[in-house]
Short mmCIF file of C-alpha atoms and ligand atoms in Angstrom, two decimals:
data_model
loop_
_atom_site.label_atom_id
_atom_site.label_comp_id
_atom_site.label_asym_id
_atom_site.label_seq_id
_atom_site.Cartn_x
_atom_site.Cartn_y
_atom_site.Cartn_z
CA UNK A 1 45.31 20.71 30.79
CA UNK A 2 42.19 18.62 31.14
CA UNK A 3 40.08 20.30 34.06
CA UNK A 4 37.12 18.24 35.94
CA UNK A 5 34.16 20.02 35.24
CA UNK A 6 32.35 22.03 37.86
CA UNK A 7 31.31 25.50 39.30
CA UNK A 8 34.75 27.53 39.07
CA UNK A 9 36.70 25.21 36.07
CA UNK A 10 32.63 26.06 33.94
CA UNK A 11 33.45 29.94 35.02
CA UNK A 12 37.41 29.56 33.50
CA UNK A 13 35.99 27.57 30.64
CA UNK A 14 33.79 30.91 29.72
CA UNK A 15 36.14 33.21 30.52
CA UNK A 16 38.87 31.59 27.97
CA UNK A 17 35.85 31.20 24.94
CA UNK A 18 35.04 35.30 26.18
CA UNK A 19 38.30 35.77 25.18
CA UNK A 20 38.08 33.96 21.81
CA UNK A 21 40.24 30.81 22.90
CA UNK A 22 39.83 27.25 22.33
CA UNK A 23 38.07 24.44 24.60
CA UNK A 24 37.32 21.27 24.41
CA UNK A 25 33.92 20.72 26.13
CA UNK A 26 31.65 17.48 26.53
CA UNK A 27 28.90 16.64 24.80
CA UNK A 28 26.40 13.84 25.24
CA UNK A 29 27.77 12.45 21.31
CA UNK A 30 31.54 13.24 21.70
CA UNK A 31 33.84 16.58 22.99
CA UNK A 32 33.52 18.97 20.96
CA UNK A 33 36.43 21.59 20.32
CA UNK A 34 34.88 24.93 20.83
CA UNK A 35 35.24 28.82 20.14
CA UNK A 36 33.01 31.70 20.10
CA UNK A 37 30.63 31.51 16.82
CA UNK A 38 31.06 35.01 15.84
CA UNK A 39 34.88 36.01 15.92
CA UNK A 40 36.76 34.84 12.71
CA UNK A 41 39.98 34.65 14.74
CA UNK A 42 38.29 32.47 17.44
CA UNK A 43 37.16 30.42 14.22
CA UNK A 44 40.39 30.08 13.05
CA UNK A 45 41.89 28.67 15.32
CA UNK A 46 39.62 25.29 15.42
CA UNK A 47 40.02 24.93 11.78
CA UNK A 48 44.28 25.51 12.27
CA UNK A 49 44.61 23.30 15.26
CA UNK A 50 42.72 20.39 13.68
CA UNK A 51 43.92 20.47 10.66
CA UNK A 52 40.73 20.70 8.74
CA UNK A 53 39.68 21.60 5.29
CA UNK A 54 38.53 25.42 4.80
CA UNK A 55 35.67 24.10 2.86
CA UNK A 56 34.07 21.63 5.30
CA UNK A 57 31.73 23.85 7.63
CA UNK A 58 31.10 23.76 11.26
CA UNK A 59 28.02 23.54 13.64
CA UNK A 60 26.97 25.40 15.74
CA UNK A 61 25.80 25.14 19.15
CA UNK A 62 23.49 27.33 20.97
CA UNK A 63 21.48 27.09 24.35
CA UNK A 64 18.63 26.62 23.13
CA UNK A 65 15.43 27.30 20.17
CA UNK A 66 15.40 31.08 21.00
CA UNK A 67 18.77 31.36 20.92
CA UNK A 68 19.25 29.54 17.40
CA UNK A 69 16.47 31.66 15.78
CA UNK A 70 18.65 34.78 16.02
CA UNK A 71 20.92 32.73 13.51
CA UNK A 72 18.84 30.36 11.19
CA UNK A 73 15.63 30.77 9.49
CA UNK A 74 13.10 28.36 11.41
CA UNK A 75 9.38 27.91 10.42
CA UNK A 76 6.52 25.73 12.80
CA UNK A 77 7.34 22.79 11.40
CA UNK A 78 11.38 23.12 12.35
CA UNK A 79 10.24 24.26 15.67
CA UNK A 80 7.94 21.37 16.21
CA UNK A 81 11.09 19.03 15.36
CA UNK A 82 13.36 21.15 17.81
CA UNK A 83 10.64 21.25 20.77
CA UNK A 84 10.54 17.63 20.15
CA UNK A 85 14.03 17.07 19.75
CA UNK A 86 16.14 19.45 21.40
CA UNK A 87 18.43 19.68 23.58
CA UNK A 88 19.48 16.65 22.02
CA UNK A 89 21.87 14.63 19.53
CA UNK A 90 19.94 16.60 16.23
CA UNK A 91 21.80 18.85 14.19
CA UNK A 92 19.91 20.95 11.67
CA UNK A 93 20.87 22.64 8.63
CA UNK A 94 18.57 25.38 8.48
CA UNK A 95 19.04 28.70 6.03
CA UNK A 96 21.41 31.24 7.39
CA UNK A 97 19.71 34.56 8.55
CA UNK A 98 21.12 37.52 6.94
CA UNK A 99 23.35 39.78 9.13
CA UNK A 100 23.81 36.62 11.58
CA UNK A 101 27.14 37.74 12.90
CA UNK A 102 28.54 34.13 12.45
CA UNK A 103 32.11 33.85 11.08
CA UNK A 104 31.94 33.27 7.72
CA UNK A 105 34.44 30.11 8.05
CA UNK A 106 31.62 28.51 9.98
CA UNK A 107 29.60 28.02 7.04
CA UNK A 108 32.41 27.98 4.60
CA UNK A 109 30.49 30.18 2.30
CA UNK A 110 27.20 28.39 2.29
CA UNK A 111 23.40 29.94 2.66
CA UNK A 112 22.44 27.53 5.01
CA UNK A 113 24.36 26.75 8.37
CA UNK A 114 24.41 23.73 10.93
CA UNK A 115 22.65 24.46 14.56
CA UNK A 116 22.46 21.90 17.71
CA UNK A 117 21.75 21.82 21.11
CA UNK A 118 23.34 19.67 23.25
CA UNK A 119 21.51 18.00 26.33
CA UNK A 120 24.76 17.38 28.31
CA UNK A 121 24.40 19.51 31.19
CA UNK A 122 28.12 20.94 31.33
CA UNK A 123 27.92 21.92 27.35
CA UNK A 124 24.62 23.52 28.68
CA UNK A 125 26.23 25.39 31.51
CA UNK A 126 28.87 26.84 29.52
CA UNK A 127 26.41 28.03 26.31
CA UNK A 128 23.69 29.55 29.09
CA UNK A 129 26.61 31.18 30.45
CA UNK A 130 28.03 33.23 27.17
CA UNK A 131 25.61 35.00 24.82
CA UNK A 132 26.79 33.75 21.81
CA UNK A 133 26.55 29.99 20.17
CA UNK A 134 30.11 27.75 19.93
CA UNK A 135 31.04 26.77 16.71
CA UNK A 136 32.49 23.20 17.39
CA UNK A 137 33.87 20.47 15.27
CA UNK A 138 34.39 16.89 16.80
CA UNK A 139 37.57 17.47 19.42
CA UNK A 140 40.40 15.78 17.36
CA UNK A 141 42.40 16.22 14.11
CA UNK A 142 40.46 16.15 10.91
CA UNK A 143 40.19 12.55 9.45
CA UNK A 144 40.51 10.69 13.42
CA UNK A 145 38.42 8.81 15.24
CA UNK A 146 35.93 10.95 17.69
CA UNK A 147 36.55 11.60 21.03
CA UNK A 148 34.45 10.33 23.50
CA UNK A 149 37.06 10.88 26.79
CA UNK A 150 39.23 14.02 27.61
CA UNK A 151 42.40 11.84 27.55
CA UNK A 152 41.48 10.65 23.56
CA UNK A 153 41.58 14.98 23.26
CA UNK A 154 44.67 15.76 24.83
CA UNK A 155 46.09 12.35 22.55
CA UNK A 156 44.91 13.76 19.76
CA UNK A 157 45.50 17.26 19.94
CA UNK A 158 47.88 18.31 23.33
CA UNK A 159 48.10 21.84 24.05
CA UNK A 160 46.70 23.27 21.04
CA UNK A 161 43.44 23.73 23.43
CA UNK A 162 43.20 26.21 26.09
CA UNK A 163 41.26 23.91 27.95
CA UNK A 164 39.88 20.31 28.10
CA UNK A 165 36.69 20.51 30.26
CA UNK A 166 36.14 16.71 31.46
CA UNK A 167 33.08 15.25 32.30
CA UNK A 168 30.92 11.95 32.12
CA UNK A 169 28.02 11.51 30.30
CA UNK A 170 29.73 11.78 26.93
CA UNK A 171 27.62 8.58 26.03
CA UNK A 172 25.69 8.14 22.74
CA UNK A 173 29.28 7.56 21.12
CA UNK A 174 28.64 8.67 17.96
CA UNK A 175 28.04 12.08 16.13
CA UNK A 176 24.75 13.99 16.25
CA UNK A 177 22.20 12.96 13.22
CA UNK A 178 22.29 15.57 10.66
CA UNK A 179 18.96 16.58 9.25
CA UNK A 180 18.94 18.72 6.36
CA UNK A 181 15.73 20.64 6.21
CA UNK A 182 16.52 23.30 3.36
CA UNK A 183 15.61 20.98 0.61
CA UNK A 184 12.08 20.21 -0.77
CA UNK A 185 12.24 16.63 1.17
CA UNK A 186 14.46 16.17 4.37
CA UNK A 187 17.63 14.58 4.06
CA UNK A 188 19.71 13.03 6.87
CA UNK A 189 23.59 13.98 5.53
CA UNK A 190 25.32 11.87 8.46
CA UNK A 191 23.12 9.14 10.61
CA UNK A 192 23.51 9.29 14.20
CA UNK A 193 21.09 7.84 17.28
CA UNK A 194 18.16 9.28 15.71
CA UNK A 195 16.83 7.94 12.32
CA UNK A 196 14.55 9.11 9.95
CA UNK A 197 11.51 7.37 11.46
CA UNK A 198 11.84 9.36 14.63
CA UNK A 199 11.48 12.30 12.03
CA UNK A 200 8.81 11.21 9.64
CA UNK A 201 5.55 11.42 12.17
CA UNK A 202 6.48 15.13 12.50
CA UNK A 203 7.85 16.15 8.91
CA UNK A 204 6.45 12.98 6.44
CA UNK A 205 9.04 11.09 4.20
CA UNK A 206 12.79 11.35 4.89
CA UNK A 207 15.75 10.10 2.69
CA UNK A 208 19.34 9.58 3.46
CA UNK A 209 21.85 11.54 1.69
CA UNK A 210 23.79 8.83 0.32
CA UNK A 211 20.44 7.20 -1.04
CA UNK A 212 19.74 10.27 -3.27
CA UNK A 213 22.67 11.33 -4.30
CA UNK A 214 26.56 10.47 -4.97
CA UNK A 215 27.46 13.96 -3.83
CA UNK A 216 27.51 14.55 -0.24
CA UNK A 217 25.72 17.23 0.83
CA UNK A 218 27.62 17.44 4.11
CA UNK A 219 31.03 18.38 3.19
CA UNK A 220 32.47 16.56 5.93
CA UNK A 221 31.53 13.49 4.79
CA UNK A 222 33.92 13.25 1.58
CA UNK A 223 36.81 13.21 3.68
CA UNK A 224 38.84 10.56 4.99
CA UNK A 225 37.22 9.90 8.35
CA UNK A 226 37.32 7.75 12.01
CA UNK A 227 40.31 5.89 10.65
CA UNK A 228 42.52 4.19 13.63
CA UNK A 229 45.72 3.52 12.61
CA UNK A 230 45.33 -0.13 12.12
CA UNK A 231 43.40 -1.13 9.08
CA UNK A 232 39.73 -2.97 9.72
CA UNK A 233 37.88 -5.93 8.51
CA UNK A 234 34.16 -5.65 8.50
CA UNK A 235 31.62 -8.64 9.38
CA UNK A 236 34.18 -10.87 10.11
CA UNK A 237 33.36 -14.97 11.29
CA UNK A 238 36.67 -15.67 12.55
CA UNK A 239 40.17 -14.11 13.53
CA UNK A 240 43.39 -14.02 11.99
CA UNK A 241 46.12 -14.42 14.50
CA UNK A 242 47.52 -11.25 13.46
CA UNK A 243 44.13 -9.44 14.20
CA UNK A 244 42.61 -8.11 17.18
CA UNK A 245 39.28 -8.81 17.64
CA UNK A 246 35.91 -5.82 18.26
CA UNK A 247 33.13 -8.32 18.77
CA UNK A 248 29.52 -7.77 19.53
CA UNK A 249 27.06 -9.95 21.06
CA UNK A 250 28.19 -13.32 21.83
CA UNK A 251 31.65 -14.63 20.62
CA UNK A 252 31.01 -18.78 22.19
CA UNK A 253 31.25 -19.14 17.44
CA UNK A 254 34.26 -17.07 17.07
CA UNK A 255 37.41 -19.06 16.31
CA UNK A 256 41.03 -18.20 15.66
CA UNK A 257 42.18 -19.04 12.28
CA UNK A 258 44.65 -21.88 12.75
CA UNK A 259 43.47 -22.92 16.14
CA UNK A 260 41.57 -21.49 18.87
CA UNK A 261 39.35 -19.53 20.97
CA UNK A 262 39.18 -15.54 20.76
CA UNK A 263 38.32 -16.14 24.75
CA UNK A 264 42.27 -17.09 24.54
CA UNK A 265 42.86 -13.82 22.89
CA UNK A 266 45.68 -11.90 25.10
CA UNK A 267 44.25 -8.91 27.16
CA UNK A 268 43.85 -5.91 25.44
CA UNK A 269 43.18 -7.62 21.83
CA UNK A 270 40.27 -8.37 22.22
CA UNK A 271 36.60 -5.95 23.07
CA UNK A 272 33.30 -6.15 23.05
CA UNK A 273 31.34 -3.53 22.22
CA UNK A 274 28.09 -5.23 23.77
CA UNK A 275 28.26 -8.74 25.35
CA UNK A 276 24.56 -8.64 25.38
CA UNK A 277 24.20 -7.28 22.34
CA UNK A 278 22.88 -3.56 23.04
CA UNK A 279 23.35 -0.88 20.46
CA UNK A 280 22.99 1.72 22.41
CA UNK A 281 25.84 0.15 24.73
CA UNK A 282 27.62 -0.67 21.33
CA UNK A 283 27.83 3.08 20.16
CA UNK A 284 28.84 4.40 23.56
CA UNK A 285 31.88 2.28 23.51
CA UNK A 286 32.53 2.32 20.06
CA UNK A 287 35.47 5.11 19.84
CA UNK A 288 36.81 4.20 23.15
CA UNK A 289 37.50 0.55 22.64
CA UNK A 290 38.58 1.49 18.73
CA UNK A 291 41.19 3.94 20.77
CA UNK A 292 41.92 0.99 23.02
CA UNK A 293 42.44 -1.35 20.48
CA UNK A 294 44.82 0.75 18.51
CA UNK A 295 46.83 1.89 21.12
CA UNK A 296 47.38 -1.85 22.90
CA UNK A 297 46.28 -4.72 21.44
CA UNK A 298 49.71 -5.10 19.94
CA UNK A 299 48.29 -6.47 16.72
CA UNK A 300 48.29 -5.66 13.16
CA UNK A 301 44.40 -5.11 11.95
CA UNK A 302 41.01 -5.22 13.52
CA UNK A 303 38.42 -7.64 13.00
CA UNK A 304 34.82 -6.33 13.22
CA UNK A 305 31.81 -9.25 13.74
CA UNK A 306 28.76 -7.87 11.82
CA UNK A 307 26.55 -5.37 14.25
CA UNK A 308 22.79 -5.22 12.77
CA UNK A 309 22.00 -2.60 10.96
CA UNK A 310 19.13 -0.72 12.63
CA UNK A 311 18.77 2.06 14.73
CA UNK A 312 21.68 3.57 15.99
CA UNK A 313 23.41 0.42 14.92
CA UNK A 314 22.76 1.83 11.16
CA UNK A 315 25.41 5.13 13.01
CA UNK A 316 27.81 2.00 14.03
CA UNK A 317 28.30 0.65 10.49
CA UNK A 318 28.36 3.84 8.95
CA UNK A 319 31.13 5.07 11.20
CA UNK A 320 33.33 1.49 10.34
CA UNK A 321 32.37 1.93 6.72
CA UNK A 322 34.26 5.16 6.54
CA UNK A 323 36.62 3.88 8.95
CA UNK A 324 37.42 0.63 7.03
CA UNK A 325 37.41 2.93 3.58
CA UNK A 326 40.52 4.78 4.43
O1 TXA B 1 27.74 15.33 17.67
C1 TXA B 1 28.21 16.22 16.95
O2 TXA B 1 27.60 16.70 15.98
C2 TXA B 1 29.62 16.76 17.30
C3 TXA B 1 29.50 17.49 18.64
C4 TXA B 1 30.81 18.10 19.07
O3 TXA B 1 28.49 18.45 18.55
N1 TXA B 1 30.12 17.61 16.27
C5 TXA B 1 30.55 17.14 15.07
O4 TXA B 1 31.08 18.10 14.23
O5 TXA B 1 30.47 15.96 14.76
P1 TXA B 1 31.94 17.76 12.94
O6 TXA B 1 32.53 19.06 12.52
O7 TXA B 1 32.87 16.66 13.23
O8 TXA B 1 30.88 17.36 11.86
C6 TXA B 1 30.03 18.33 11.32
C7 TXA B 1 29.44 17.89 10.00
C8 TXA B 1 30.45 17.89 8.87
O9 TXA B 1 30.27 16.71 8.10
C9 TXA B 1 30.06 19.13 8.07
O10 TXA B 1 30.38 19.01 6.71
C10 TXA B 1 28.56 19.19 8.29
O11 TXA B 1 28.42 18.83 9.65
N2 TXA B 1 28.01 20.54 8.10
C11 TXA B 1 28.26 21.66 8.81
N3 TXA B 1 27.58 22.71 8.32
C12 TXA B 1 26.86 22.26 7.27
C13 TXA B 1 25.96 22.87 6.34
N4 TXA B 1 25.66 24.16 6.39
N5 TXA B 1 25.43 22.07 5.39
C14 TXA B 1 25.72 20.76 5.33
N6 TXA B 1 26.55 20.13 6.18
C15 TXA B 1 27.14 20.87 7.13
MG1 MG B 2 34.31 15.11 13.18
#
């Protein structure tokens, strides 16, 4: 049941979390599938209807920096990031406080848990409105690509949810940046629209996770991840006829192996994330035309053209890294 957002179907939302249920709710990144932080039950039932891995922990998601001291440890300098920051598309793993009253499947067991604040007003709504934070994953089954619309939720994972609360505005496209701040230098685990230089003026020198390490810190990110069903080729110059084509920026160079134009390419094969090559417009329609293409193009594999790799175009290629991987 996917519900329009507003006064009464916010209320119902509530009411069904209250009651330790599931619902999907939007976020300015992508829906989120939510349940009360602090009921193991509630907990449960996010990690049984997406199929995901007891050992990969959640976030959480609170109202707002007052609210997410009660739960993690945060000193000036984390507050300075969050006033900065916040509501916004930052996640931070901060240490757990003792006696937090979070389920202890939203950390999986760690010391240290994941807190954000989402600026999308109906997310807001619905956490001002209940006193405690939502743990909640990305709104489809583990290992899937991201929702960014209600109907990818209810594709993904029907009536498993009480409730799909709809609503625009779901447009950054891509997953909140995860900072780690419980190590002796900063670490982003999972790149998102913020990147470590809109970090290091407030915090000095930040690394990326994969950078330092060839663990992930951020369990989540060993698994299998934002795979469509059809497989992907990266950077591609050209199209195989039995590829659809994702393009970016201009495609006037792009030719069909064997003869020509992708402009010829039938309807629904062919998308471009951002004719005039914007990466914020890129990562907004990222998931969406990766849904699109899956579901329609009638072909056999994707084609990707090369998006540059800087700001949240760095959140792009990481996403159809992991996506081509699998
Ligand atoms: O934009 C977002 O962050 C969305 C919206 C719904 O808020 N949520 C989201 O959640 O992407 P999810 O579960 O798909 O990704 C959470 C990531 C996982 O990779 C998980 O391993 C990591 O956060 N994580 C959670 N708690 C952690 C912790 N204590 N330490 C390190 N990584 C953690
Ligand atoms: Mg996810």
């Amino acid at each position: 049941m996917i519900k329009t957002a507003n006064a009464q179907t916010i209320l119902d939302a509530v009411d069904i979390l209250k009651n330790g249920g599931l619902v999907a709710i939007p976020t300015e990144t992508v829906y989120g599938l939510a349940a009360r932080a602090d009921e193991p039950e509630a907990v449960q039932k996010i990690f049984d209807a997406k199929g995901r891995p007891a050992i990969n922990p959640l976030i959480i998601h609170v109202a707002s920096i007052e609210q997410a001291e009660r739960y993690a440890v945060m000193d000036e300098t984390t507050k300075a990031l969050a006033r900065q920051y916040w509501p916004g598309p930052l996640t931070l793993v901060l240490p757990l406080k003792k006696d937090s009253g979070i389920a202890p499947q939203v950390t999986a067991g760690l010391d240290t848990i994941a807190v954000r604040c989402p600026a999308h007003k109906t997310a807001q709504a619905v956490l001002k409105k209940l006193s405690v934070p939502l743990a909640a994953p990305s709104a489809n089954k583990s290992g899937t690509l991201s929702p960014t619309r209600a109907i990818h939720v209810s594709q993904s994972l029907g009536n498993t949810v009480d409730m799909i609360l709809a609503d625009k505005g779901v447009n950054v496209g891509v997953e909140s940046t995860i900072l780690d701040l419980t190590t002796d230098q900063p670490v982003i685990l999972r790149t998102g629209a913020l990147t470590a230089r809109d970090f290091e003026p407030l915090i000095g020198d930040v690394t990326y996770s994969h950078e330092t390490s060839d663990a992930p810190k951020a369990p989540g990110q060993m698994f299998r991840h934002y795979a469509p069903s059809l497989p992907l080729r990266l950077n591609a110059v050209d199209v195989h006829p039995n590829e659809a084509l994702l393009a970016f920026g201009s495609t006037k160079f792009m030719g069909i192996k064997g003869g020509g134009r992708v402009d010829d390419l039938p309807e629904g094969a062919m998308k471009n994330l951002s004719e005039s090559g914007d990466l914020e417009e890129a990562a907004a329609n990222l998931f969406a035309m990766l849904h699109d293409i899956d579901q329609k193009s009638g072909k056999t594999r994707i084609a990707v053209m090369n998006i540059p790799d800087k700001g949240i175009g760095r959140a792009i290629n990481d996403r159809l890294r992991r996506a081509a991987e699998s």
